[in-house]
Amino acid sequence: MTDFRHAQLDWDEQGQPRSRQFDDIYFSRDDGLGETRHVYIEGNALAERCATLPAGGSLVIGETGFGTGTNFLCAWQTFAYHAPGDARLHFVSVEKYPLAPADLRRALALWPELAPWSGQLLEQYLAIHPGFQRLVLDGGRVILTLLVGDAQQMLPQLDARIDVWFLDGFAPDKNPEMWTPPLFQQLARLSAPGASLATFTSKGTVRRGLIEAGFAMRRAPGHGKKWEMLCGRFEGATSTADKPWYARPSRPNRREALVIGAGLAGCATAASLAERGWQVTLLERHGEVAQEASGNPQGVLYLKLSAHGTALSQLVLAGFGHTRRLLQQLQQGRDWDACGVLQLAFDTKEGERQARLAEAFPADLLHSLDRAEAEAIAGVALPAGGLFYPEAGWVHPPALCRQLASHPNIRLLTHSEALELRRVDGHWQALAGERLLAEAPVAILAGAAEVRRFAAELPLKRIRGQISRLPQTTGSAELACVVCAEGYVAPPRGGEHTLGASFDFHSQDCTPTTAEHAGNLELLREISADLAARLNTDRLDTAQLEGRAAFRCTSPDYLPIVGPLADPAAFAETYAVLGRDARQVPDSPCPWRDGLFVNSGHGSRGLITAPLCGELLAAWLDDEPLPLPRAVAEACHPNRFALRKLIRNT
């Protein structure tokens, strides 16, 4: 990640961009849109492909080199004009040097005719950082997944079936790494049967490399001054290398689901499915959404990252961008605020960890501040400097949950606690005693640790946490960003600061206690004695403080549990010969519990991980490109625990 950079551009006298890294233009100076439409739209017969999509169908386009996004916008325009109203477009593009937002805005201003689509892209084009970044556009009808990084590293991580390829990037002699046999092999691995491909170059090494990878290629008339281009179709063998315990379950015949639990994980899952045309029943045992761990007045977009690129770190980085873009739908200042988050370097070990992170990640995601710089941003005196995340901030989680659950395809049933799940005639029935609450072919367990009521094999545990609500004062209102150490304190919302949060691994009681209020006040003094004094904490009666307690739900490896559920006993029997090195694997398909899925175990990171995991679950269900690297999706898969148990016992 240390080599991440935005594109470095020069602008010519016509206002067109040129890459400084590759000393090449992004599009034809004479007719950039004409070239895109000739090469990629007509070269792939895209209008015809869109017009013949079945009702509710989807088209997946893959691209090498996102650049200014012009190809994407022209494809979206074509899709909007020709595809059925309920069809969906998935566009997956890899880009090593993404344009900075200001540069993208300047470049796209060259094409006013694309404004209906470029405006939506620019609104969502924020928090674009290394890794997988998902942008949901046009009410969920169009999904753009940007793979930010080197194509040779990013494409092997992708799990998708591509119908149409835009083979772009700078010219082969300017950027030879984008035109190599290993990259062509990745295109072949990802291609659906008969996938089409078009590219502006007619270079012989490119044509021969694509033919060797399984594409039948032909030369076609080029655009403008270019005599020839290449078009082709994939005729090679389709890859089917999925490990059986991580293979995708078969798709349900009817797109109906019931989701149990209307916290953030449940609301996000329901929204992701509803945007895809699913009819969703959302069951909540309380009288409103977000009444348990998702009900705090302020939650923090806190990025717990690793310089080593762990699965959790990749998930957090991708999830942060996705959530940050979702928040654009809410009212800033009332429902959320991008005020920034400051993580104090409270001891030597933490300071060393932060120094490694500052070297590993781009400065627009995080950067180090000394004490004076940190105090200037925070607006209060602090004991140390730390890491600052300028795009982060606080969120009112109930507002986000209400927004997610407001889709017209979602039916919210409150005061409806599912006590039993029963499979009857291809449907999951949720019951409360003898009362049938709802039924659907697919059921998703999103009720935190309560999912063990229906899937006892999942190793979920509850951790009690309590927040305290402190009335703001004239002095405390100067706090300008979230400040974290062992606890956190947020700038005021509605005249109150949120302070927290405690960790209690033993208590099962949700009644706030004066002892934990006192502990939170001590955490505040460690964060900023100055702010504690401004809030008059020495004179506060902890017995009179307002607050709330709830249970976080986490897993042993601190990754969420997201995906389809298998039958535990049948799984153990099917893969009983699994060796310690996982090489001796039966070919038997996984014994799934048909139509049963889970999205839980997000711990204290739910604001960042739960919404993207809703997208991951929808991708599993609709057989779509995954929004995360395949290895990260597998690291979050429910079957990981059963596999580890089998390996230990072998």
XYZ file of C-alpha atoms in Angstrom:
650
model
C 0.000 0.000 0.000
C 2.958 2.295 0.430
C 3.174 2.928 -3.333
C -0.434 4.186 -3.540
C -0.665 7.505 -5.330
C -3.372 9.418 -7.095
C -2.866 9.984 -10.789
C -0.455 12.818 -11.514
C -1.905 14.872 -14.359
C -0.918 17.595 -16.743
C -3.622 19.505 -18.615
C -3.192 20.612 -22.229
C -4.487 23.789 -23.839
C -7.851 22.104 -24.563
C -8.192 21.191 -20.889
C -7.618 17.489 -21.500
C -5.648 15.357 -19.004
C -2.385 13.557 -19.644
C -0.809 11.030 -17.283
C 2.505 12.144 -15.897
C 3.217 8.591 -14.663
C 2.844 7.053 -18.128
C 3.401 10.046 -20.397
C 0.224 9.202 -22.281
C -3.244 10.629 -22.908
C -6.405 9.269 -21.287
C -8.519 9.512 -24.436
C -8.375 10.717 -28.016
C -7.832 14.462 -28.288
C -10.029 14.586 -31.385
C -13.076 12.631 -30.189
C -12.724 10.913 -26.807
C -16.359 9.870 -26.460
C -16.498 8.761 -30.078
C -13.533 6.474 -29.509
C -15.074 4.965 -26.371
C -18.365 4.317 -28.130
C -16.713 2.835 -31.215
C -14.231 0.610 -29.407
C -16.029 -0.513 -26.263
C -19.743 0.050 -26.791
C -20.003 -0.977 -30.453
C -17.041 -3.360 -30.260
C -18.945 -5.380 -27.657
C -22.401 -4.844 -29.237
C -23.353 -3.445 -25.854
C -26.661 -1.859 -26.851
C -27.836 -5.202 -28.220
C -26.570 -7.044 -25.130
C -28.511 -4.663 -22.880
C -31.697 -4.840 -24.954
C -31.776 -8.653 -24.825
C -31.259 -8.946 -21.065
C -34.070 -10.935 -19.460
C -36.395 -9.288 -16.968
C -34.524 -8.944 -13.695
C -31.276 -9.921 -15.396
C -27.857 -8.422 -14.904
C -24.828 -7.605 -17.010
C -21.287 -7.692 -15.635
C -18.629 -5.579 -17.342
C -14.963 -5.817 -16.423
C -12.403 -3.160 -17.259
C -8.656 -2.797 -17.031
C -7.935 0.874 -16.363
C -10.736 3.027 -14.940
C -8.950 6.283 -15.751
C -11.413 9.180 -15.960
C -14.413 6.833 -15.819
C -15.482 7.756 -19.356
C -15.896 4.133 -20.466
C -17.986 3.398 -17.383
C -20.241 6.399 -17.934
C -20.794 5.559 -21.607
C -21.632 1.971 -20.645
C -24.051 3.235 -17.981
C -25.660 5.578 -20.504
C -26.094 2.706 -22.965
C -27.512 0.497 -20.224
C -29.940 3.233 -19.141
C -31.234 3.647 -22.699
C -31.498 -0.013 -23.728
C -31.790 -2.388 -20.738
C -35.077 -3.450 -19.131
C -36.125 -1.263 -16.214
C -35.498 -3.988 -13.637
C -32.107 -5.088 -15.014
C -28.867 -4.364 -13.159
C -25.394 -3.345 -14.277
C -22.247 -4.415 -12.439
C -19.089 -2.665 -13.565
C -15.781 -3.895 -12.140
C -12.698 -1.858 -12.954
C -9.094 -1.949 -11.794
C -7.042 1.234 -11.429
C -3.578 1.622 -9.938
C -3.587 5.430 -9.880
C -7.147 6.726 -9.360
C -7.803 10.365 -10.090
C -8.196 12.670 -7.116
C -11.828 13.864 -6.804
C -11.026 17.390 -8.021
C -9.204 16.030 -11.065
C -12.048 13.638 -11.884
C -14.538 16.503 -11.682
C -12.386 18.607 -14.017
C -11.945 15.773 -16.514
C -15.633 14.848 -16.627
C -16.635 18.479 -17.117
C -15.381 17.956 -20.688
C -18.459 15.800 -21.374
C -21.632 17.761 -20.429
C -23.797 15.216 -22.233
C -22.774 12.650 -19.590
C -23.762 14.928 -16.688
C -26.847 12.865 -15.630
C -24.485 9.988 -14.885
C -21.216 11.730 -14.050
C -22.982 13.819 -11.402
C -23.996 10.674 -9.531
C -20.498 9.236 -9.842
C -18.880 12.412 -8.508
C -21.250 12.504 -5.544
C -20.171 9.014 -4.531
C -16.512 9.329 -5.507
C -15.055 9.804 -2.030
C -13.035 7.726 0.427
C -11.432 5.942 -2.549
C -8.518 4.091 -0.979
C -6.439 0.976 -1.813
C -8.313 -2.297 -2.178
C -11.901 -3.039 -3.141
C -14.197 0.002 -3.166
C -17.914 -0.365 -3.901
C -20.053 2.501 -5.182
C -23.834 1.997 -5.322
C -25.462 4.219 -7.952
C -28.877 4.887 -9.492
C -30.738 3.550 -6.459
C -28.798 0.295 -6.564
C -29.482 -0.410 -10.253
C -25.830 0.222 -11.097
C -22.916 -0.976 -8.965
C -19.333 0.091 -9.578
C -16.605 -1.936 -7.879
C -13.213 -0.261 -8.111
C -10.163 -2.428 -7.507
C -7.620 0.181 -6.458
C -4.154 -1.221 -6.976
C -1.932 -2.985 -9.482
C -3.984 -5.106 -11.901
C -1.616 -8.072 -11.559
C -2.287 -8.094 -7.807
C -5.964 -7.115 -7.755
C -7.514 -9.316 -10.446
C -6.411 -12.609 -8.796
C -8.390 -11.511 -5.715
C -11.608 -10.950 -7.647
C -14.503 -13.403 -7.554
C -16.779 -12.611 -10.503
C -18.126 -13.848 -13.818
C -17.503 -11.155 -16.429
C -19.789 -10.952 -19.485
C -18.060 -8.069 -21.283
C -14.450 -6.878 -21.153
C -13.166 -3.364 -21.802
C -9.433 -3.942 -22.200
C -8.111 -0.423 -21.721
C -5.200 1.193 -19.937
C -2.427 3.198 -21.465
C -0.783 2.015 -24.673
C 1.240 -1.238 -24.473
C 4.529 0.544 -25.105
C 3.748 3.071 -22.333
C 2.381 0.618 -19.743
C 3.525 -2.905 -20.708
C 2.541 -4.440 -17.341
C -1.137 -4.092 -18.288
C -0.708 -6.217 -21.412
C 0.979 -9.413 -20.218
C 0.087 -13.112 -20.540
C -0.504 -13.464 -16.742
C -3.071 -10.662 -16.896
C -4.746 -12.254 -19.924
C -4.940 -15.516 -17.980
C -6.798 -13.660 -15.232
C -9.257 -12.321 -17.796
C -9.843 -15.901 -18.918
C -10.300 -17.124 -15.334
C -12.935 -14.485 -14.696
C -14.792 -14.759 -18.011
C -18.288 -16.140 -18.324
C -18.799 -18.530 -21.256
C -18.791 -16.514 -24.468
C -17.683 -13.281 -22.796
C -16.934 -10.566 -25.347
C -13.814 -8.379 -25.343
C -12.775 -5.215 -27.123
C -9.645 -3.083 -26.978
C -8.300 -0.054 -28.824
C -4.939 -1.661 -29.621
C -4.247 -4.080 -32.449
C -0.712 -4.890 -31.312
C 0.295 -8.399 -32.330
C 1.632 -9.424 -28.928
C -1.708 -8.481 -27.365
C -3.704 -10.428 -29.966
C -1.518 -13.512 -29.630
C -1.562 -13.346 -25.827
C -5.349 -13.179 -25.757
C -5.638 -16.068 -28.214
C -3.337 -18.157 -26.034
C -5.541 -17.351 -23.025
C -8.637 -18.711 -24.783
C -10.082 -15.712 -26.623
C -10.941 -15.920 -30.321
C -9.689 -12.538 -31.586
C -10.183 -10.599 -34.811
C -9.035 -7.242 -36.084
C -11.721 -4.631 -36.737
C -11.650 -1.083 -38.126
C -10.327 1.357 -35.556
C -11.596 4.804 -34.684
C -10.393 7.983 -36.330
C -6.739 7.805 -37.262
C -6.328 4.306 -35.784
C -6.626 1.776 -38.555
C -7.426 -1.251 -36.457
C -8.609 -2.447 -33.046
C -9.275 -5.897 -31.592
C -12.556 -7.635 -30.791
C -13.034 -11.150 -29.509
C -14.968 -13.720 -27.580
C -13.923 -16.115 -24.846
C -14.008 -19.700 -26.063
C -11.806 -21.323 -23.443
C -12.779 -23.450 -20.486
C -14.596 -21.691 -17.640
C -12.854 -21.907 -14.290
C -14.614 -23.937 -11.586
C -11.922 -24.047 -8.935
C -14.054 -23.164 -5.897
C -13.330 -25.097 -2.730
C -16.513 -27.063 -2.061
C -17.051 -25.659 1.433
C -16.822 -22.100 0.056
C -18.652 -22.697 -3.238
C -21.709 -20.577 -3.868
C -25.020 -22.241 -2.965
C -27.610 -22.521 -5.713
C -29.739 -19.435 -6.261
C -33.308 -19.530 -4.898
C -36.156 -19.619 -7.403
C -38.048 -16.775 -5.716
C -36.381 -13.558 -4.619
C -38.037 -13.274 -1.235
C -36.281 -13.198 2.119
C -36.969 -12.716 5.776
C -34.313 -11.001 7.877
C -34.325 -11.557 11.634
C -33.075 -8.545 13.564
C -33.393 -4.852 12.620
C -30.097 -3.572 13.932
C -27.454 -2.292 11.552
C -26.551 -5.727 10.132
C -30.195 -6.627 9.518
C -31.201 -3.272 8.061
C -28.146 -3.206 5.781
C -28.793 -6.744 4.552
C -32.448 -5.979 3.930
C -31.527 -2.819 2.005
C -28.946 -4.581 -0.174
C -31.485 -7.237 -1.147
C -34.326 -4.741 -1.621
C -32.207 -2.671 -4.012
C -31.820 -5.824 -6.107
C -35.580 -6.281 -6.373
C -36.015 -8.754 -3.525
C -39.140 -8.587 -1.382
C -37.875 -8.529 2.199
C -39.655 -8.981 5.512
C -37.613 -7.489 8.360
C -38.472 -8.878 11.799
C -37.699 -6.848 14.929
C -38.595 -7.867 18.467
C -38.693 -4.271 19.713
C -41.015 -1.469 18.637
C -38.483 0.225 16.351
C -35.260 -0.473 14.495
C -31.847 -0.041 16.176
C -32.944 -0.616 19.757
C -29.990 -2.658 20.953
C -26.258 -2.271 20.129
C -27.124 -0.109 17.092
C -29.087 2.341 19.234
C -26.348 4.573 20.659
C -26.747 8.303 19.984
C -23.269 8.490 18.425
C -21.062 5.776 17.015
C -17.559 6.309 15.689
C -16.210 5.445 12.238
C -13.083 4.002 13.780
C -10.591 2.264 11.492
C -8.620 -0.406 13.319
C -6.059 -1.160 10.603
C -2.967 -3.302 10.250
C 0.142 -2.417 8.265
C 0.332 -6.087 7.217
C -2.851 -6.168 5.117
C -4.726 -8.726 7.229
C -8.195 -9.886 6.201
C -9.708 -7.725 8.939
C -7.730 -4.682 7.800
C -8.841 -5.168 4.180
C -12.446 -5.530 5.302
C -12.251 -2.403 7.448
C -10.710 -0.328 4.676
C -13.308 -1.423 2.112
C -16.140 -1.138 4.627
C -15.134 2.358 5.689
C -15.395 3.645 2.129
C -18.768 1.961 1.593
C -20.278 3.322 4.821
C -18.812 6.758 4.229
C -20.558 6.884 0.858
C -23.847 5.651 2.347
C -23.809 8.560 4.786
C -24.243 11.003 1.916
C -27.953 10.117 2.104
C -28.242 11.452 5.681
C -28.326 14.980 7.081
C -24.861 16.108 8.082
C -24.651 17.629 11.542
C -27.778 15.891 12.774
C -27.314 12.279 11.622
C -23.551 12.238 11.046
C -20.547 14.482 10.770
C -17.272 14.070 8.877
C -15.417 15.895 11.630
C -12.456 13.499 11.590
C -11.255 10.989 14.173
C -8.067 11.413 16.188
C -6.502 8.300 17.716
C -4.105 9.365 20.441
C -0.650 7.814 20.727
C -1.182 7.215 24.436
C 1.986 5.185 25.009
C 5.226 4.190 23.266
C 3.836 0.949 21.855
C 0.821 2.717 20.365
C 3.089 5.413 18.939
C 5.202 2.768 17.197
C 2.093 1.085 15.794
C 0.829 4.398 14.473
C 4.171 5.164 12.840
C 3.952 1.881 10.903
C 0.404 2.701 9.786
C 1.415 6.184 8.650
C 4.051 4.593 6.412
C 1.679 1.947 5.052
C -1.368 4.024 4.110
C -1.981 7.167 2.039
C -2.032 10.488 3.845
C -5.582 11.341 2.786
C -6.741 8.285 4.759
C -4.589 8.850 7.845
C -1.590 10.894 8.878
C 0.413 11.566 12.010
C 0.009 14.746 14.053
C 2.271 16.009 16.789
C 0.677 17.241 19.994
C 0.348 20.866 18.896
C -1.184 19.873 15.543
C -3.592 17.485 17.238
C -4.716 20.144 19.728
C -5.276 22.634 16.920
C -7.596 20.209 15.125
C -9.358 18.891 18.244
C -9.896 22.292 19.848
C -8.918 21.046 23.321
C -5.680 20.326 25.149
C -4.416 16.756 24.751
C -1.731 14.600 26.377
C -0.177 13.539 23.054
C -0.425 13.647 19.293
C -1.667 10.737 17.245
C -3.151 9.529 13.982
C -5.830 11.629 12.305
C -8.437 10.165 9.934
C -9.793 13.236 8.123
C -12.681 11.498 6.312
C -14.007 9.721 9.412
C -16.312 11.062 12.119
C -19.402 10.122 14.101
C -22.759 8.658 13.055
C -26.173 8.447 14.694
C -26.714 4.723 14.003
C -30.535 4.732 14.360
C -30.763 7.304 11.547
C -28.683 5.091 9.271
C -30.796 2.049 10.178
C -34.032 3.921 9.484
C -32.710 5.078 6.114
C -31.663 1.551 5.157
C -34.995 0.053 6.252
C -37.076 2.633 4.375
C -36.840 0.945 0.957
C -40.319 0.221 -0.462
C -39.401 -3.449 -0.984
C -38.908 -3.881 2.792
C -41.809 -4.760 5.079
C -40.829 -4.024 8.691
C -42.648 -6.059 11.349
C -41.969 -4.722 14.844
C -42.824 -6.485 18.121
C -42.106 -9.708 16.223
C -39.576 -11.945 17.954
C -38.764 -15.134 16.077
C -38.465 -17.911 18.647
C -38.308 -20.770 16.161
C -37.293 -21.291 12.539
C -38.814 -24.177 10.661
C -38.189 -25.374 7.075
C -41.506 -26.282 5.407
C -42.046 -26.928 1.677
C -38.976 -24.962 0.614
C -39.677 -22.003 2.901
C -38.290 -20.848 6.216
C -41.067 -20.087 8.672
C -40.399 -17.743 11.589
C -42.662 -18.503 14.508
C -43.443 -17.048 17.927
C -45.024 -19.982 19.664
C -47.824 -21.108 17.353
C -47.992 -17.728 15.581
C -46.473 -17.575 12.105
C -44.656 -14.252 11.788
C -43.403 -14.570 8.215
C -42.060 -17.057 5.706
C -39.772 -16.954 2.686
C -37.413 -19.246 0.742
C -34.434 -17.412 2.278
C -33.845 -16.493 5.926
C -30.997 -14.302 7.161
C -29.958 -14.338 10.806
C -28.850 -10.831 11.792
C -29.830 -10.649 15.463
C -26.305 -10.458 16.941
C -25.637 -13.269 19.440
C -29.315 -14.245 19.339
C -28.598 -16.044 16.050
C -27.320 -18.928 18.173
C -30.960 -19.681 18.893
C -31.094 -21.015 15.319
C -27.409 -21.818 14.664
C -25.935 -22.985 17.962
C -22.676 -24.028 16.280
C -21.602 -20.425 15.648
C -19.009 -19.329 18.257
C -20.470 -15.918 19.014
C -19.998 -14.161 22.336
C -21.551 -11.087 23.906
C -19.580 -8.201 25.414
C -21.477 -5.611 27.410
C -20.704 -1.974 26.697
C -22.037 1.178 28.323
C -21.921 4.748 27.026
C -22.455 7.927 29.024
C -24.218 11.049 27.784
C -22.776 14.336 29.029
C -24.524 17.715 28.593
C -22.344 20.056 26.556
C -21.006 23.266 28.024
C -19.818 26.426 26.333
C -16.243 25.205 26.653
C -16.872 21.591 25.620
C -18.652 22.701 22.436
C -15.213 23.633 21.088
C -14.347 19.933 20.693
C -14.120 19.694 16.908
C -13.401 16.011 16.198
C -13.814 12.592 17.755
C -10.883 11.772 20.059
C -10.073 8.157 20.959
C -7.679 6.424 23.336
C -8.937 3.504 25.437
C -12.346 5.149 25.117
C -13.761 7.870 22.900
C -15.551 11.191 23.141
C -17.458 12.823 20.305
C -18.319 16.448 19.555
C -21.808 17.378 20.734
C -24.944 16.198 18.985
C -28.230 17.673 20.138
C -26.561 19.351 23.113
C -24.850 16.182 24.388
C -21.490 14.453 24.083
C -21.338 10.668 23.820
C -18.605 9.114 25.936
C -17.594 5.494 26.150
C -17.495 2.740 25.993
C -16.944 0.201 28.718
C -16.110 -3.474 28.144
C -17.641 -6.064 30.452
C -17.182 -9.726 29.497
C -19.275 -11.092 32.377
C -22.411 -9.054 33.020
C -25.601 -10.024 31.199
C -27.565 -7.028 32.526
C -28.324 -4.039 30.295
C -29.086 -1.648 33.165
C -26.563 1.244 33.193
C -24.422 1.336 36.342
C -22.840 4.230 38.211
C -19.555 2.286 38.326
C -19.305 2.213 34.546
C -20.290 5.874 34.289
C -17.392 6.575 36.648
C -15.117 4.401 34.497
C -16.142 6.299 31.367
C -15.374 9.601 33.081
C -11.933 8.274 33.933
C -11.430 7.333 30.271
C -12.369 10.907 29.389
C -9.768 12.349 31.773
C -7.123 10.167 30.113
C -8.194 11.472 26.697
C -8.221 15.133 27.730
C -8.080 16.502 31.257
C -8.869 19.866 29.688
C -12.119 18.620 28.136
C -13.030 16.812 31.363
C -12.646 20.099 33.229
C -14.750 21.944 30.644
C -17.475 19.339 31.179
C -17.261 19.834 34.964
C -16.772 16.100 35.491
C -15.533 16.588 39.063
C -18.948 17.974 39.997
C -21.056 15.465 38.067
C -23.163 12.996 40.046
C -22.636 9.669 38.275
C -25.932 8.426 39.699
C -27.706 11.130 37.700
C -25.901 10.589 34.394
C -27.839 9.419 31.362
C -26.521 6.507 29.335
C -27.320 3.141 27.846
C -25.816 -0.342 27.828
C -26.005 -2.990 25.133
C -24.189 -6.111 24.008
C -21.614 -6.154 21.281
C -21.440 -9.464 19.464
C -18.080 -10.796 18.324
C -16.362 -13.955 17.125
C -13.127 -15.599 18.356
C -11.064 -14.160 15.471
C -12.827 -10.758 15.590
C -14.012 -11.108 12.007
C -17.751 -11.020 11.326
C -19.604 -14.175 10.347
C -21.211 -13.637 6.952
C -22.491 -16.116 4.409
C -24.473 -19.324 3.898
C -24.866 -21.853 6.700
C -24.133 -25.548 6.405
C -25.600 -28.403 8.402
C -22.949 -28.984 11.130
C -23.283 -32.752 11.466
C -23.470 -33.370 7.726
C -20.504 -31.038 7.143
C -18.353 -32.953 9.611
C -19.293 -36.249 7.987
C -18.802 -34.997 4.402
C -15.308 -33.601 5.026
C -14.153 -36.021 7.704
C -11.001 -36.912 5.720
C -9.836 -33.298 5.519
C -6.063 -33.303 6.098
C -4.098 -30.784 8.088
C -2.826 -29.175 4.901
C -6.368 -29.049 3.420
C -5.210 -30.855 0.267
C -7.165 -34.073 0.696
C -10.673 -32.818 0.050
C -13.654 -34.852 -1.117
C -15.441 -33.591 -4.220
C -18.767 -33.753 -2.426
C -20.791 -30.525 -2.494
C -21.242 -28.740 0.797
C -24.376 -29.794 2.712
C -25.948 -26.340 2.940
C -28.977 -25.607 5.064
C -30.934 -24.469 2.023
C -31.656 -20.772 2.042
C -30.224 -20.022 5.501
C -27.642 -17.234 5.833
C -26.056 -15.158 8.586
C -24.665 -11.627 9.033
C -23.407 -11.185 12.589
C -20.345 -10.855 14.838
C -19.358 -7.271 13.968
C -18.243 -6.345 17.477
C -17.478 -2.654 17.934
C -16.837 -2.172 14.190
C -20.407 -2.639 12.964
C -20.730 0.830 11.483
C -17.856 0.033 9.152
C -18.287 -3.683 8.482
C -22.033 -4.431 8.637
C -23.228 -2.412 5.602
C -20.586 -3.852 3.277
C -21.307 -7.325 4.626
C -24.934 -6.747 3.603
C -23.580 -6.284 0.074
C -21.453 -9.417 0.457
C -24.456 -11.462 1.511
C -26.523 -10.138 -1.406
C -23.673 -11.058 -3.755
C -23.638 -14.628 -2.404
C -27.408 -14.842 -2.916
C -27.597 -13.237 -6.368
C -24.394 -14.806 -7.755
C -22.783 -11.402 -8.291
C -19.206 -10.124 -8.188
C -18.105 -10.120 -4.562
C -17.431 -6.665 -3.058
C -14.354 -7.985 -1.246
C -11.327 -10.085 -2.163
C -12.310 -13.744 -2.265
C -9.833 -14.552 0.523
C -11.459 -11.939 2.776
C -14.935 -13.282 2.013
C -13.702 -16.768 2.911
C -12.129 -15.433 6.122
C -15.610 -14.177 7.111
C -17.418 -17.351 5.999
C -19.340 -19.316 8.666
C -17.690 -22.577 7.548
C -14.262 -21.434 8.714
C -14.918 -22.608 12.249
C -16.078 -26.081 11.202
C -13.007 -26.398 8.966
C -10.646 -25.445 11.781
C -12.306 -27.975 14.045
C -11.920 -30.740 11.472
C -8.257 -29.873 10.934
C -7.577 -29.881 14.694
C -9.240 -33.256 15.077
C -7.470 -34.930 12.138
